[in-house]
Amino acid sequence: MCRKILMGTALVSILFTAAPGIAMASYDPAVQQAVIAANRSITSAVNQNASTISSSLQTDLRLLSGQNTLNSKGVIQALSNIATEQDNRAVELKIEQATLNAENQASSGTSACNMITGTLAGQAINAQVAQAQEQGTDAELAWEMGGDKTTPSPSYNGQASAVDSLIAAHCQNSATEQDVEEGLCPAVTAPASSQPGAAGAVSNTVPPDVDGGRMINQPNDVIPANMMPSMKQFMALAFNPNPMGAMPPGGATSQSGKQEAYDRLVAAAQASIPDSVVAGVLAARTPLPDSNQQIQGGSVGAGPVSVTQWANGTEQQIAGAGAEPAGGYFPNGVSEDAWITVRADGWYMNPDWSIALNGYSETQAVKDLAMISSFRAFLQNKQYHQGEKELLLLASIDRSLQTLVHMH
């Protein structure tokens, strides 16, 4: 269409270019006006068509531009969504990795299964030791006061019967060669204190029921079962050698009898404090009856273990413990003192732990430090209560001395 219009315009231009030469010969105004009118009409039509085409082009460009803008927004939004998902996944991966690292660190190092089982062992031990201490104190007071006819103590019939019962018990489980030579006992019955970890058997030239060192210096802080009767006899000989025995039936009905009964109560009350202290030492070194029962929730390696298995496994890591004997380091079970020693030595005297500590992560090192601090707090609490007992014992001694002064 444009080419036709332009060709027509060019043709008109050629006609007008040639017209002056012709018009000079014959000039017709009407014809000239008609030519001018036709030229105007053609120009107007061309301008109108050009305007229409321009408007159309502008519309097409606007639509095309809008479409491109929309397409660009869609692409940008899609890329943004992909980037957001990648960021979210990266965050999730970091969280998952941190969680995995925390789990690995929590389940590694000496404070993992070892500490879990050791802590549970301590909980089980403490409850049983308190009960054993109370039972030991009651037994000593029954020995002191004679008991009653339903549950008589060996001292029920007085000091003479108490002496006979102690000598009989001495000959049954603590007699030495010297006792046999003196004619006190018919045969040697004192057990040697050989136990895994000891340098050798202690000679039975000294009766164990007169040797307080057998209670204090037992290997691995555990008094074996065959030594326990001798240690109970030691308590009676050292702390209650002259028990009062029981009063005769109806002996407290008179005024003098009431005074005697009162004096007995005073003596028993004063004796109960040292009895409790000594019974506590014995209880802390007594193998617990539940040492070989599995701990719920405790494990070393795979599967639940007992207190004895935990102690044997930890003792293997301690420097100087030597090769584990066939019956284990704790064939008689684990006492409270043994548990405390194994737990403490399991850190300080454990070369494997010292070496592994160098490669620990910050989390593992802080964890072990927290567990050591917790154990230290436990020991400080034990020392606090021990201090209370010592003060009570000193107060009892002081009061007993004051009583003697007033009596004289």
mmCIF file of C-alpha atoms in Angstrom:
data_model
loop_
_atom_site.group_PDB
_atom_site.id
_atom_site.type_symbol
_atom_site.label_atom_id
_atom_site.label_comp_id
_atom_site.label_asym_id
_atom_site.label_seq_id
_atom_site.Cartn_x
_atom_site.Cartn_y
_atom_site.Cartn_z
ATOM 1 C CA MET A 1 0.000 0.000 0.000
ATOM 2 C CA CYS A 2 2.829 2.357 0.909
ATOM 3 C CA ARG A 3 4.622 1.534 -2.338
ATOM 4 C CA LYS A 4 1.462 2.365 -4.363
ATOM 5 C CA ILE A 5 1.051 5.669 -2.534
ATOM 6 C CA LEU A 6 4.665 6.591 -2.997
ATOM 7 C CA MET A 7 4.569 5.650 -6.689
ATOM 8 C CA GLY A 8 1.515 7.806 -7.158
ATOM 9 C CA THR A 9 3.211 10.685 -5.384
ATOM 10 C CA ALA A 10 6.295 10.322 -7.572
ATOM 11 C CA LEU A 11 4.143 10.276 -10.694
ATOM 12 C CA VAL A 12 2.374 13.468 -9.625
ATOM 13 C CA SER A 13 5.737 15.026 -8.927
ATOM 14 C CA ILE A 14 6.947 14.171 -12.427
ATOM 15 C CA LEU A 15 3.772 15.605 -13.955
ATOM 16 C CA PHE A 16 4.220 18.827 -12.019
ATOM 17 C CA THR A 17 7.845 19.009 -13.019
ATOM 18 C CA ALA A 18 6.929 18.854 -16.676
ATOM 19 C CA ALA A 19 3.850 21.023 -16.347
ATOM 20 C CA PRO A 20 5.487 24.474 -16.353
ATOM 21 C CA GLY A 21 6.864 24.017 -19.855
ATOM 22 C CA ILE A 22 3.512 22.917 -21.120
ATOM 23 C CA ALA A 23 1.504 25.467 -19.166
ATOM 24 C CA MET A 24 3.354 28.292 -20.780
ATOM 25 C CA ALA A 25 1.802 27.293 -24.078
ATOM 26 C CA SER A 26 -1.708 26.713 -22.847
ATOM 27 C CA TYR A 27 -2.559 27.590 -19.111
ATOM 28 C CA ASP A 28 -5.945 26.470 -17.779
ATOM 29 C CA PRO A 29 -6.687 27.659 -14.216
ATOM 30 C CA ALA A 30 -9.480 25.143 -13.683
ATOM 31 C CA VAL A 31 -7.232 22.265 -14.602
ATOM 32 C CA GLN A 32 -4.528 23.633 -12.340
ATOM 33 C CA GLN A 33 -6.937 23.858 -9.362
ATOM 34 C CA ALA A 34 -8.099 20.303 -9.989
ATOM 35 C CA VAL A 35 -4.520 19.079 -9.929
ATOM 36 C CA ILE A 36 -3.861 20.932 -6.650
ATOM 37 C CA ALA A 37 -7.036 19.473 -5.081
ATOM 38 C CA ALA A 38 -6.067 15.967 -6.166
ATOM 39 C CA ASN A 39 -2.585 16.415 -4.702
ATOM 40 C CA ARG A 40 -4.049 17.537 -1.377
ATOM 41 C CA SER A 41 -6.379 14.552 -1.299
ATOM 42 C CA ILE A 42 -3.524 12.150 -1.934
ATOM 43 C CA THR A 43 -1.341 13.820 0.729
ATOM 44 C CA SER A 44 -4.144 13.659 3.291
ATOM 45 C CA ALA A 45 -4.697 9.976 2.549
ATOM 46 C CA VAL A 46 -0.973 9.262 2.894
ATOM 47 C CA ASN A 47 -0.772 11.141 6.208
ATOM 48 C CA GLN A 48 -3.839 9.323 7.546
ATOM 49 C CA ASN A 49 -2.416 5.925 6.575
ATOM 50 C CA ALA A 50 0.988 6.778 8.101
ATOM 51 C CA SER A 51 -0.704 7.875 11.333
ATOM 52 C CA THR A 52 -2.693 4.657 11.445
ATOM 53 C CA ILE A 53 0.421 2.520 10.838
ATOM 54 C CA SER A 54 2.360 4.450 13.498
ATOM 55 C CA SER A 55 -0.423 3.997 16.001
ATOM 56 C CA SER A 56 -0.563 0.289 15.198
ATOM 57 C CA LEU A 57 3.199 -0.052 15.585
ATOM 58 C CA GLN A 58 3.081 1.744 18.924
ATOM 59 C CA THR A 59 0.320 -0.578 20.109
ATOM 60 C CA ASP A 60 2.240 -3.667 18.981
ATOM 61 C CA LEU A 61 5.423 -2.445 20.663
ATOM 62 C CA ARG A 62 3.538 -1.707 23.880
ATOM 63 C CA LEU A 63 1.934 -5.143 23.902
ATOM 64 C CA LEU A 64 5.220 -6.808 23.049
ATOM 65 C CA SER A 65 6.984 -4.857 25.784
ATOM 66 C CA GLY A 66 4.305 -5.775 28.323
ATOM 67 C CA GLN A 67 4.515 -9.436 27.395
ATOM 68 C CA ASN A 68 8.284 -9.409 27.740
ATOM 69 C CA THR A 69 7.953 -7.716 31.135
ATOM 70 C CA LEU A 70 5.516 -10.359 32.314
ATOM 71 C CA ASN A 71 7.765 -13.118 31.014
ATOM 72 C CA SER A 72 10.755 -11.553 32.766
ATOM 73 C CA LYS A 73 8.850 -11.316 36.067
ATOM 74 C CA GLY A 74 7.900 -14.982 35.817
ATOM 75 C CA VAL A 75 11.470 -16.037 35.186
ATOM 76 C CA ILE A 76 12.742 -13.883 38.069
ATOM 77 C CA GLN A 77 10.093 -15.278 40.443
ATOM 78 C CA ALA A 78 10.955 -18.840 39.480
ATOM 79 C CA LEU A 79 14.647 -18.191 40.040
ATOM 80 C CA SER A 80 13.834 -16.572 43.385
ATOM 81 C CA ASN A 81 11.780 -19.598 44.468
ATOM 82 C CA ILE A 82 14.601 -21.950 43.509
ATOM 83 C CA ALA A 83 17.117 -19.853 45.445
ATOM 84 C CA THR A 84 14.832 -19.776 48.499
ATOM 85 C CA GLU A 85 14.454 -23.557 48.437
ATOM 86 C CA GLN A 86 18.223 -23.948 48.147
ATOM 87 C CA ASP A 87 18.748 -21.617 51.103
ATOM 88 C CA ASN A 88 16.181 -23.489 53.191
ATOM 89 C CA ARG A 89 17.770 -26.808 52.339
ATOM 90 C CA ALA A 90 21.208 -25.471 53.179
ATOM 91 C CA VAL A 91 19.951 -24.339 56.580
ATOM 92 C CA GLU A 92 18.310 -27.728 57.165
ATOM 93 C CA LEU A 93 21.535 -29.497 56.239
ATOM 94 C CA LYS A 94 23.496 -27.365 58.688
ATOM 95 C CA ILE A 95 20.977 -28.112 61.444
ATOM 96 C CA GLU A 96 21.051 -31.805 60.633
ATOM 97 C CA GLN A 97 24.853 -31.803 60.611
ATOM 98 C CA ALA A 98 25.005 -29.936 63.913
ATOM 99 C CA THR A 99 22.537 -32.384 65.443
ATOM 100 C CA LEU A 100 24.513 -35.322 64.126
ATOM 101 C CA ASN A 101 27.743 -33.859 65.480
ATOM 102 C CA ALA A 102 26.129 -33.276 68.863
ATOM 103 C CA GLU A 103 24.849 -36.846 68.969
ATOM 104 C CA ASN A 104 28.273 -38.183 68.020
ATOM 105 C CA GLN A 105 29.957 -36.056 70.645
ATOM 106 C CA ALA A 106 27.394 -37.006 73.288
ATOM 107 C CA SER A 107 27.916 -40.692 72.561
ATOM 108 C CA SER A 108 31.710 -40.562 72.517
ATOM 109 C CA GLY A 109 34.440 -39.927 75.042
ATOM 110 C CA THR A 110 34.840 -41.291 78.551
ATOM 111 C CA SER A 111 31.703 -39.539 79.758
ATOM 112 C CA ALA A 112 29.328 -41.458 77.499
ATOM 113 C CA CYS A 113 28.292 -44.975 78.494
ATOM 114 C CA ASN A 114 30.973 -45.042 81.161
ATOM 115 C CA MET A 115 29.602 -42.012 82.941
ATOM 116 C CA ILE A 116 25.966 -42.962 82.437
ATOM 117 C CA THR A 117 26.508 -46.365 83.985
ATOM 118 C CA GLY A 118 28.790 -44.981 86.680
ATOM 119 C CA THR A 119 26.201 -42.397 87.713
ATOM 120 C CA LEU A 120 23.417 -44.963 87.862
ATOM 121 C CA ALA A 121 25.718 -47.211 89.879
ATOM 122 C CA GLY A 122 26.282 -44.388 92.352
ATOM 123 C CA GLN A 123 22.550 -43.863 92.757
ATOM 124 C CA ALA A 124 21.998 -47.542 93.477
ATOM 125 C CA ILE A 125 24.947 -47.690 95.881
ATOM 126 C CA ASN A 126 24.137 -44.624 97.990
ATOM 127 C CA ALA A 127 20.667 -45.837 98.915
ATOM 128 C CA GLN A 128 21.932 -49.250 99.965
ATOM 129 C CA VAL A 129 24.847 -47.853 101.990
ATOM 130 C CA ALA A 130 22.544 -45.624 104.042
ATOM 131 C CA GLN A 131 20.362 -48.616 104.833
ATOM 132 C CA ALA A 132 23.375 -50.795 105.729
ATOM 133 C CA GLN A 133 24.735 -48.081 108.035
ATOM 134 C CA GLU A 134 21.458 -47.853 109.916
ATOM 135 C CA GLN A 135 21.250 -51.628 110.263
ATOM 136 C CA GLY A 136 24.828 -51.750 111.565
ATOM 137 C CA THR A 137 24.105 -49.066 114.146
ATOM 138 C CA ASP A 138 20.996 -50.907 115.349
ATOM 139 C CA ALA A 139 22.973 -54.152 115.644
ATOM 140 C CA GLU A 140 25.614 -52.455 117.805
ATOM 141 C CA LEU A 141 22.989 -50.903 120.076
ATOM 142 C CA ALA A 142 21.274 -54.277 120.437
ATOM 143 C CA TRP A 143 24.643 -55.735 121.456
ATOM 144 C CA GLU A 144 25.096 -52.901 123.968
ATOM 145 C CA MET A 145 21.657 -53.207 125.568
ATOM 146 C CA GLY A 146 21.086 -56.955 125.219
ATOM 147 C CA GLY A 147 17.902 -56.920 123.177
ATOM 148 C CA ASP A 148 14.763 -58.651 124.449
ATOM 149 C CA LYS A 149 13.618 -62.226 124.969
ATOM 150 C CA THR A 150 11.997 -62.336 121.541
ATOM 151 C CA THR A 151 15.148 -61.151 119.701
ATOM 152 C CA PRO A 152 17.934 -61.562 122.264
ATOM 153 C CA SER A 153 21.442 -60.286 121.611
ATOM 154 C CA PRO A 154 24.459 -62.427 122.631
ATOM 155 C CA SER A 155 24.765 -60.015 125.571
ATOM 156 C CA TYR A 156 21.170 -60.582 126.696
ATOM 157 C CA ASN A 157 22.210 -62.492 129.803
ATOM 158 C CA GLY A 158 24.934 -60.046 130.822
ATOM 159 C CA GLN A 159 28.593 -59.447 130.231
ATOM 160 C CA ALA A 160 29.662 -62.997 130.982
ATOM 161 C CA SER A 161 27.512 -64.384 128.206
ATOM 162 C CA ALA A 162 28.702 -61.560 125.909
ATOM 163 C CA VAL A 163 32.323 -62.511 126.516
ATOM 164 C CA ASP A 164 31.609 -66.175 125.844
ATOM 165 C CA SER A 165 29.779 -65.356 122.606
ATOM 166 C CA LEU A 166 32.628 -63.141 121.329
ATOM 167 C CA ILE A 167 35.257 -65.779 122.087
ATOM 168 C CA ALA A 168 33.159 -68.406 120.329
ATOM 169 C CA ALA A 169 32.805 -66.149 117.288
ATOM 170 C CA HIS A 170 36.533 -65.384 117.379
ATOM 171 C CA CYS A 171 37.391 -69.086 117.306
ATOM 172 C CA GLN A 172 34.896 -69.688 114.515
ATOM 173 C CA ASN A 173 36.321 -67.218 111.986
ATOM 174 C CA SER A 174 39.362 -65.302 113.342
ATOM 175 C CA ALA A 175 41.519 -67.793 115.288
ATOM 176 C CA THR A 176 45.253 -67.799 114.591
ATOM 177 C CA GLU A 177 48.008 -70.249 115.431
ATOM 178 C CA GLN A 178 48.657 -68.312 118.624
ATOM 179 C CA ASP A 179 45.069 -68.905 119.752
ATOM 180 C CA VAL A 180 45.534 -72.607 119.138
ATOM 181 C CA GLU A 181 48.789 -72.680 121.125
ATOM 182 C CA GLU A 182 47.173 -70.835 124.028
ATOM 183 C CA GLY A 183 44.317 -73.269 124.066
ATOM 184 C CA LEU A 184 41.715 -70.617 123.368
ATOM 185 C CA CYS A 185 40.612 -72.123 120.060
ATOM 186 C CA PRO A 186 40.881 -75.673 118.651
ATOM 187 C CA ALA A 187 42.020 -74.706 115.107
ATOM 188 C CA VAL A 188 43.173 -71.854 112.896
ATOM 189 C CA THR A 189 40.211 -70.237 111.169
ATOM 190 C CA ALA A 190 41.460 -66.724 110.267
ATOM 191 C CA PRO A 191 41.195 -66.146 106.502
ATOM 192 C CA ALA A 192 44.024 -64.582 104.581
ATOM 193 C CA SER A 193 43.114 -61.251 102.994
ATOM 194 C CA SER A 194 44.312 -62.206 99.522
ATOM 195 C CA GLN A 195 42.305 -60.430 96.883
ATOM 196 C CA PRO A 196 42.972 -59.386 93.263
ATOM 197 C CA GLY A 197 45.107 -56.293 93.341
ATOM 198 C CA ALA A 198 46.815 -57.090 96.657
ATOM 199 C CA ALA A 199 50.535 -57.727 96.797
ATOM 200 C CA GLY A 200 49.848 -61.017 98.553
ATOM 201 C CA ALA A 201 47.993 -62.652 101.394
ATOM 202 C CA VAL A 202 48.223 -60.999 104.805
ATOM 203 C CA SER A 203 49.597 -63.346 107.425
ATOM 204 C CA ASN A 204 47.058 -64.680 109.928
ATOM 205 C CA THR A 205 49.425 -64.259 112.849
ATOM 206 C CA VAL A 206 47.220 -61.274 113.794
ATOM 207 C CA PRO A 207 43.541 -62.071 114.302
ATOM 208 C CA PRO A 208 41.496 -60.045 111.791
ATOM 209 C CA ASP A 209 38.870 -59.177 114.409
ATOM 210 C CA VAL A 210 41.421 -57.088 116.288
ATOM 211 C CA ASP A 211 42.984 -55.488 113.205
ATOM 212 C CA GLY A 212 41.257 -52.287 112.183
ATOM 213 C CA GLY A 213 43.566 -52.079 109.195
ATOM 214 C CA ARG A 214 41.672 -54.962 107.630
ATOM 215 C CA MET A 215 38.653 -52.638 107.428
ATOM 216 C CA ILE A 216 40.539 -49.597 106.193
ATOM 217 C CA ASN A 217 43.205 -51.094 103.919
ATOM 218 C CA GLN A 218 41.315 -53.709 101.965
ATOM 219 C CA PRO A 219 42.429 -53.992 98.318
ATOM 220 C CA ASN A 220 40.010 -52.217 95.977
ATOM 221 C CA ASP A 221 38.182 -50.849 99.049
ATOM 222 C CA VAL A 222 35.990 -53.942 99.318
ATOM 223 C CA ILE A 223 35.762 -56.169 102.389
ATOM 224 C CA PRO A 224 35.316 -59.736 101.118
ATOM 225 C CA ALA A 225 32.472 -61.825 102.448
ATOM 226 C CA ASN A 226 34.734 -64.185 104.402
ATOM 227 C CA MET A 227 36.200 -61.184 106.270
ATOM 228 C CA MET A 228 32.902 -59.539 107.166
ATOM 229 C CA PRO A 229 32.170 -61.513 110.387
ATOM 230 C CA SER A 230 35.611 -60.589 111.713
ATOM 231 C CA MET A 231 34.987 -56.897 110.980
ATOM 232 C CA LYS A 232 31.697 -56.968 112.897
ATOM 233 C CA GLN A 233 33.493 -58.594 115.825
ATOM 234 C CA PHE A 234 36.120 -55.849 115.574
ATOM 235 C CA MET A 235 33.417 -53.222 116.058
ATOM 236 C CA ALA A 236 32.154 -54.983 119.191
ATOM 237 C CA LEU A 237 35.651 -55.448 120.654
ATOM 238 C CA ALA A 238 36.881 -51.934 119.873
ATOM 239 C CA PHE A 239 33.788 -49.857 120.614
ATOM 240 C CA ASN A 240 31.522 -51.960 122.872
ATOM 241 C CA PRO A 241 33.807 -54.344 124.770
ATOM 242 C CA ASN A 242 31.657 -54.320 127.920
ATOM 243 C CA PRO A 243 28.003 -54.374 126.851
ATOM 244 C CA MET A 244 25.443 -53.689 129.545
ATOM 245 C CA GLY A 245 23.240 -56.587 128.612
ATOM 246 C CA ALA A 246 19.541 -56.721 129.343
ATOM 247 C CA MET A 247 17.921 -55.865 132.664
ATOM 248 C CA PRO A 248 16.094 -58.701 134.400
ATOM 249 C CA PRO A 249 12.318 -58.804 133.856
ATOM 250 C CA GLY A 250 10.637 -56.264 136.134
ATOM 251 C CA GLY A 251 14.002 -54.739 137.039
ATOM 252 C CA ALA A 252 12.857 -51.157 136.395
ATOM 253 C CA THR A 253 9.816 -51.197 138.692
ATOM 254 C CA SER A 254 11.643 -49.821 141.743
ATOM 255 C CA GLN A 255 13.090 -46.338 142.043
ATOM 256 C CA SER A 256 16.644 -47.663 141.874
ATOM 257 C CA GLY A 257 15.649 -49.801 138.916
ATOM 258 C CA LYS A 258 14.271 -46.769 137.122
ATOM 259 C CA GLN A 259 17.533 -44.937 137.719
ATOM 260 C CA GLU A 260 19.483 -47.892 136.331
ATOM 261 C CA ALA A 261 17.240 -48.024 133.267
ATOM 262 C CA TYR A 262 17.716 -44.279 132.808
ATOM 263 C CA ASP A 263 21.498 -44.592 133.026
ATOM 264 C CA ARG A 264 21.363 -47.358 130.442
ATOM 265 C CA LEU A 265 19.420 -45.125 128.075
ATOM 266 C CA VAL A 266 21.991 -42.340 128.510
ATOM 267 C CA ALA A 267 24.862 -44.740 127.837
ATOM 268 C CA ALA A 268 23.156 -46.202 124.762
ATOM 269 C CA ALA A 269 22.434 -42.719 123.378
ATOM 270 C CA GLN A 270 26.060 -41.701 123.801
ATOM 271 C CA ALA A 271 27.274 -44.960 122.240
ATOM 272 C CA SER A 272 24.992 -44.604 119.248
ATOM 273 C CA ILE A 273 27.024 -41.759 117.727
ATOM 274 C CA PRO A 274 30.387 -43.550 117.442
ATOM 275 C CA ASP A 275 28.506 -46.724 116.567
ATOM 276 C CA SER A 276 26.910 -44.931 113.627
ATOM 277 C CA VAL A 277 30.248 -43.538 112.427
ATOM 278 C CA VAL A 278 31.974 -46.927 112.537
ATOM 279 C CA ALA A 279 28.974 -48.646 110.981
ATOM 280 C CA GLY A 280 29.132 -46.092 108.162
ATOM 281 C CA VAL A 281 32.773 -46.921 107.413
ATOM 282 C CA LEU A 282 31.957 -50.634 107.375
ATOM 283 C CA ALA A 283 28.909 -50.072 105.165
ATOM 284 C CA ALA A 284 30.930 -47.987 102.692
ATOM 285 C CA ARG A 285 33.335 -50.909 102.196
ATOM 286 C CA THR A 286 30.759 -53.664 102.154
ATOM 287 C CA PRO A 287 30.078 -55.246 98.736
ATOM 288 C CA LEU A 288 26.531 -54.432 97.783
ATOM 289 C CA PRO A 289 24.072 -57.304 97.319
ATOM 290 C CA ASP A 290 22.879 -55.821 94.003
ATOM 291 C CA SER A 291 26.359 -55.340 92.492
ATOM 292 C CA ASN A 292 25.824 -58.090 89.948
ATOM 293 C CA GLN A 293 22.327 -57.049 88.918
ATOM 294 C CA GLN A 294 22.003 -55.163 85.650
ATOM 295 C CA ILE A 295 21.421 -51.443 85.784
ATOM 296 C CA GLN A 296 18.389 -50.233 83.893
ATOM 297 C CA GLY A 297 19.614 -47.627 81.427
ATOM 298 C CA GLY A 298 23.315 -48.219 81.946
ATOM 299 C CA SER A 299 25.588 -49.720 79.342
ATOM 300 C CA VAL A 300 29.204 -50.157 78.374
ATOM 301 C CA GLY A 301 29.551 -50.988 74.721
ATOM 302 C CA ALA A 302 26.372 -52.868 73.818
ATOM 303 C CA GLY A 303 23.644 -53.877 76.223
ATOM 304 C CA PRO A 304 22.992 -53.166 79.914
ATOM 305 C CA VAL A 305 25.592 -54.062 82.507
ATOM 306 C CA SER A 306 25.873 -54.506 86.265
ATOM 307 C CA VAL A 307 27.775 -52.293 88.691
ATOM 308 C CA THR A 308 30.492 -54.953 88.886
ATOM 309 C CA GLN A 309 30.832 -55.123 85.101
ATOM 310 C CA TRP A 310 31.080 -51.355 84.915
ATOM 311 C CA ALA A 311 33.758 -51.282 87.636
ATOM 312 C CA ASN A 312 35.766 -54.064 85.969
ATOM 313 C CA GLY A 313 35.560 -52.343 82.576
ATOM 314 C CA THR A 314 36.703 -49.008 84.021
ATOM 315 C CA GLU A 315 39.434 -50.591 86.159
ATOM 316 C CA GLN A 316 40.970 -52.083 83.007
ATOM 317 C CA GLN A 317 41.752 -48.547 81.802
ATOM 318 C CA ILE A 318 43.455 -47.437 85.027
ATOM 319 C CA ALA A 319 47.243 -47.344 85.091
ATOM 320 C CA GLY A 320 48.760 -49.800 87.542
ATOM 321 C CA ALA A 321 45.691 -52.004 87.831
ATOM 322 C CA GLY A 322 47.490 -54.885 86.135
ATOM 323 C CA ALA A 323 45.960 -57.626 84.050
ATOM 324 C CA GLU A 324 42.394 -58.485 84.961
ATOM 325 C CA PRO A 325 42.264 -61.717 87.008
ATOM 326 C CA ALA A 326 40.033 -64.581 86.005
ATOM 327 C CA GLY A 327 37.394 -63.540 88.526
ATOM 328 C CA GLY A 328 37.642 -59.865 87.652
ATOM 329 C CA TYR A 329 38.959 -57.015 89.758
ATOM 330 C CA PHE A 330 35.884 -57.135 91.974
ATOM 331 C CA PRO A 331 35.006 -60.795 92.565
ATOM 332 C CA ASN A 332 33.211 -59.901 95.808
ATOM 333 C CA GLY A 333 31.139 -57.103 94.308
ATOM 334 C CA VAL A 334 31.478 -53.321 94.472
ATOM 335 C CA SER A 335 31.290 -51.137 97.574
ATOM 336 C CA GLU A 336 30.613 -47.414 97.771
ATOM 337 C CA ASP A 337 34.266 -46.610 98.443
ATOM 338 C CA ALA A 338 35.274 -48.819 95.509
ATOM 339 C CA TRP A 339 32.841 -47.007 93.229
ATOM 340 C CA ILE A 340 34.223 -43.594 94.276
ATOM 341 C CA THR A 341 37.825 -44.747 93.760
ATOM 342 C CA VAL A 342 37.121 -46.271 90.346
ATOM 343 C CA ARG A 343 35.213 -43.196 89.249
ATOM 344 C CA ALA A 344 38.016 -40.832 90.300
ATOM 345 C CA ASP A 345 40.875 -42.979 88.998
ATOM 346 C CA GLY A 346 38.963 -43.493 85.757
ATOM 347 C CA TRP A 347 39.902 -39.919 84.883
ATOM 348 C CA TYR A 348 43.169 -39.005 86.556
ATOM 349 C CA MET A 349 44.900 -42.381 86.296
ATOM 350 C CA ASN A 350 43.504 -43.343 82.903
ATOM 351 C CA PRO A 351 46.188 -42.776 80.209
ATOM 352 C CA ASP A 352 43.725 -43.632 77.431
ATOM 353 C CA TRP A 353 41.484 -40.776 78.526
ATOM 354 C CA SER A 354 44.427 -38.375 78.809
ATOM 355 C CA ILE A 355 45.518 -39.179 75.256
ATOM 356 C CA ALA A 356 41.996 -39.038 73.848
ATOM 357 C CA LEU A 357 41.459 -35.654 75.502
ATOM 358 C CA ASN A 358 43.968 -34.085 73.130
ATOM 359 C CA GLY A 359 41.760 -34.941 70.160
ATOM 360 C CA TYR A 360 38.453 -34.009 71.747
ATOM 361 C CA SER A 361 36.233 -31.407 70.209
ATOM 362 C CA GLU A 362 35.279 -28.410 72.291
ATOM 363 C CA THR A 363 31.901 -29.986 73.049
ATOM 364 C CA GLN A 364 33.451 -33.238 74.246
ATOM 365 C CA ALA A 365 35.998 -31.465 76.423
ATOM 366 C CA VAL A 366 33.341 -29.264 78.016
ATOM 367 C CA LYS A 367 31.164 -32.322 78.587
ATOM 368 C CA ASP A 368 33.922 -34.194 80.408
ATOM 369 C CA LEU A 369 34.750 -31.095 82.434
ATOM 370 C CA ALA A 370 31.098 -30.781 83.447
ATOM 371 C CA MET A 371 30.975 -34.432 84.512
ATOM 372 C CA ILE A 372 34.188 -34.076 86.534
ATOM 373 C CA SER A 373 32.793 -30.955 88.192
ATOM 374 C CA SER A 374 29.576 -32.801 88.998
ATOM 375 C CA PHE A 375 31.533 -35.651 90.569
ATOM 376 C CA ARG A 376 33.549 -33.165 92.561
ATOM 377 C CA ALA A 377 30.323 -31.587 93.835
ATOM 378 C CA PHE A 378 29.166 -35.073 94.879
ATOM 379 C CA LEU A 379 32.376 -35.628 96.851
ATOM 380 C CA GLN A 380 32.109 -32.209 98.480
ATOM 381 C CA ASN A 381 28.592 -33.089 99.576
ATOM 382 C CA LYS A 382 29.929 -36.335 101.069
ATOM 383 C CA GLN A 383 32.632 -34.360 102.895
ATOM 384 C CA TYR A 384 30.032 -31.938 104.220
ATOM 385 C CA HIS A 385 28.016 -34.758 105.762
ATOM 386 C CA GLN A 386 31.204 -36.375 107.055
ATOM 387 C CA GLY A 387 32.056 -33.091 108.761
ATOM 388 C CA GLU A 388 28.656 -33.081 110.427
ATOM 389 C CA LYS A 389 29.264 -36.585 111.794
ATOM 390 C CA GLU A 390 32.678 -35.587 113.098
ATOM 391 C CA LEU A 391 31.229 -32.565 114.886
ATOM 392 C CA LEU A 392 28.509 -34.724 116.380
ATOM 393 C CA LEU A 393 31.087 -37.261 117.525
ATOM 394 C CA LEU A 394 33.231 -34.566 119.140
ATOM 395 C CA ALA A 395 30.190 -33.135 120.868
ATOM 396 C CA SER A 396 29.314 -36.577 122.193
ATOM 397 C CA ILE A 397 32.830 -37.121 123.510
ATOM 398 C CA ASP A 398 32.816 -33.710 125.146
ATOM 399 C CA ARG A 399 29.481 -34.391 126.798
ATOM 400 C CA SER A 400 30.616 -37.791 128.037
ATOM 401 C CA LEU A 401 33.696 -36.237 129.630
ATOM 402 C CA GLN A 402 31.554 -33.607 131.321
ATOM 403 C CA THR A 403 29.360 -36.355 132.728
ATOM 404 C CA LEU A 404 32.386 -38.124 134.174
ATOM 405 C CA VAL A 405 33.587 -34.879 135.747
ATOM 406 C CA HIS A 406 30.228 -34.315 137.434
ATOM 407 C CA MET A 407 30.159 -37.902 138.707
ATOM 408 C CA HIS A 408 33.486 -37.373 140.478
#
